[in-house]
Amino acid sequence: MSFDFWIWVSAFLTLCVFSFLYKDNPFYKFAEHLFVGASNGYLVTIIWHGSLWPQGIRPIFTEGNWWLIIALIIGMLYFTRFFPRTSWLVRIPIAIVMGYGTGAAIPATIQADIMRQIQGTVLTPQNFARWNAGSSGVIWTILLFIGVACTLSYFYFSREHKGVLGVTSRIGVVFIMIGFGAAFGYTVMARISLLIGRLQFLLGDWLGVLQ
Amino acid sequence: MKAFEYLSKIDRRIIYLVIGVVVILPLIFPTVERVRVMAPAQSLFNAVDSIPEDMVLMIDFDYDPQTMPENEPMAVALLRHAFKRRIKVAALSLYVQPLALALKALDQVTEEFNARAQTSADSIIYGRDYVLLGWQPPPIVPLLEMGISISNVYSTDYYGYRTDSLPVMQGIENFNDVGILVSISGGNAPLWWVGYSQVLYGVAVGAGLTAVSASDFYIYYQTGQFSGLMVGMKGAAEYEELVESKLQVPGERKASEAMPSLTAAHLAIMVFIIIGNIGYMMRRRI
């Protein structure tokens, strides 16, 4: 069993959170509030020491980068949100962030998420080889192509799903369901992994039961 | 028929208890479960293994305590691989919270290697073998600007040393000098590296993901946008297996040790799903 005070604090807080599995209780609420408070305190401190002071305030006063005052003022306009008479000023920093962010994101999204994904669905020898499955790569690529085409047809709502469209959309539903099943399986794996991580801590680091 | 009604309405606390027991027992009484390495982890291992001497492995630590059980074993295994092969490592984070966890993983693996080192050349030394560049907000700045100059984005490292003065950064100018960038994340950070840094500068990207986001990321592996993947605790266990079997690097294998518990929990959940469905169908028949 550990003699480290902070291990005991971590173990106590872990058990407080786990107690919610039985039902809501004051121990859980205590841990929840402590987490929110500690996280925000940590974040404010790190942002001051890691960003605001070394990259904003210090360069202005010690290196003479006076132009940074403009950036600081624009950033501080976010706080006008708290005052009804000046709250409209918050649009200025939001507009700058949105403009820059959207400008950078649109070409990136088109290239990485649309163009490359379309290329990856086309029946080419390069895509056959990517499966690392030998000659079976052809089959997997064709299956992928059918899956993508049929799934897209399911989301075509301008015509009633009858005839050919009815068949392809039903096949699309099968692919969607397989996708949901895979996502659910991965979600279970992720959540159980987190539980295992905490139990490794409780049984190993705290109680010393694990070798 | 009451039995079927009971089966379809099992108290969730009983389910939690059963899951708890099936997870705890394999941890206390460990069994050997061989980890079968899948193609995504093998591809990532090969990509890291083939980094030329004059290039750097860039690791983006972007996980926080919530996803640490899945992501931390990935980071540890990756660092063991890099340090064993004497590949230079530049670590960074797009957000502030993961920095402490990056430091923890770097310190752990450095201590492991230095405990076995005989000479200074065998040791892992900060500034010579690796650097923690730190955190530079907002994330879009490192994503885009490191393609031009890494030392402009991170003029000083986590400890305040000038990065251009560190031996590990000599000859490392921008993404052209990065062999592969591996983003270990509990969120979408790997996709940002692909969307911004890879599209603009062509940097190779690998990823360590939580299992919950795996189905969103596999499509990028299939198209070759990710050079390799570690998916969830299983992916971490696969990389641990590769590092130990191919490079003979000993050390704690937290992900591999968790595999029997993970398998048992999956089986238990499958049994519960079957029981629930039988109960539901029998009640409908009645």
PDB file of C-alpha atoms in Angstrom, chain A residues 132 186, chain B residues 37-47 206-207 218 221 226-231 235 238-239 242:
ATOM      1  CA  ASN A 132      -2.183  -4.903 -47.747  1.00  0.00           C
ATOM      2  CA  TYR A 186     -15.000   0.823 -30.185  1.00  0.00           C
TER       3      TYR A 186
ATOM      4  CA  VAL B  37      -0.177  -6.951 -34.243  1.00  0.00           C
ATOM      5  CA  MET B  38      -2.496  -5.465 -36.864  1.00  0.00           C
ATOM      6  CA  ALA B  39      -1.493  -3.600 -40.016  1.00  0.00           C
ATOM      7  CA  PRO B  40      -2.099  -0.005 -38.786  1.00  0.00           C
ATOM      8  CA  ALA B  41       0.272  -0.393 -35.791  1.00  0.00           C
ATOM      9  CA  GLN B  42       2.820  -2.272 -37.895  1.00  0.00           C
ATOM     10  CA  SER B  43       2.747   0.524 -40.508  1.00  0.00           C
ATOM     11  CA  LEU B  44       3.350   3.153 -37.844  1.00  0.00           C
ATOM     12  CA  PHE B  45       6.212   1.138 -36.375  1.00  0.00           C
ATOM     13  CA  ASN B  46       7.797   0.787 -39.832  1.00  0.00           C
ATOM     14  CA  ALA B  47       7.372   4.503 -40.570  1.00  0.00           C
ATOM     15  CA  GLY B 206       0.728   9.025 -37.780  1.00  0.00           C
ATOM     16  CA  ALA B 207      -1.748   8.910 -34.930  1.00  0.00           C
ATOM     17  CA  TYR B 218      -9.736   4.646 -40.224  1.00  0.00           C
ATOM     18  CA  TYR B 221      -5.523   5.468 -42.908  1.00  0.00           C
ATOM     19  CA  PHE B 226      -2.116   8.534 -41.944  1.00  0.00           C
ATOM     20  CA  SER B 227       1.076   6.527 -42.289  1.00  0.00           C
ATOM     21  CA  GLY B 228      -0.017   4.319 -39.391  1.00  0.00           C
ATOM     22  CA  LEU B 229      -2.311   4.190 -36.381  1.00  0.00           C
ATOM     23  CA  MET B 230      -2.435   3.020 -32.798  1.00  0.00           C
ATOM     24  CA  VAL B 231      -6.084   2.510 -31.955  1.00  0.00           C
ATOM     25  CA  GLY B 235      -3.231  -0.391 -30.474  1.00  0.00           C
ATOM     26  CA  GLU B 238       0.377  -3.886 -30.292  1.00  0.00           C
ATOM     27  CA  TYR B 239       3.065  -1.192 -30.306  1.00  0.00           C
ATOM     28  CA  LEU B 242       6.526  -4.617 -31.462  1.00  0.00           C
TER      29      LEU B 242
END
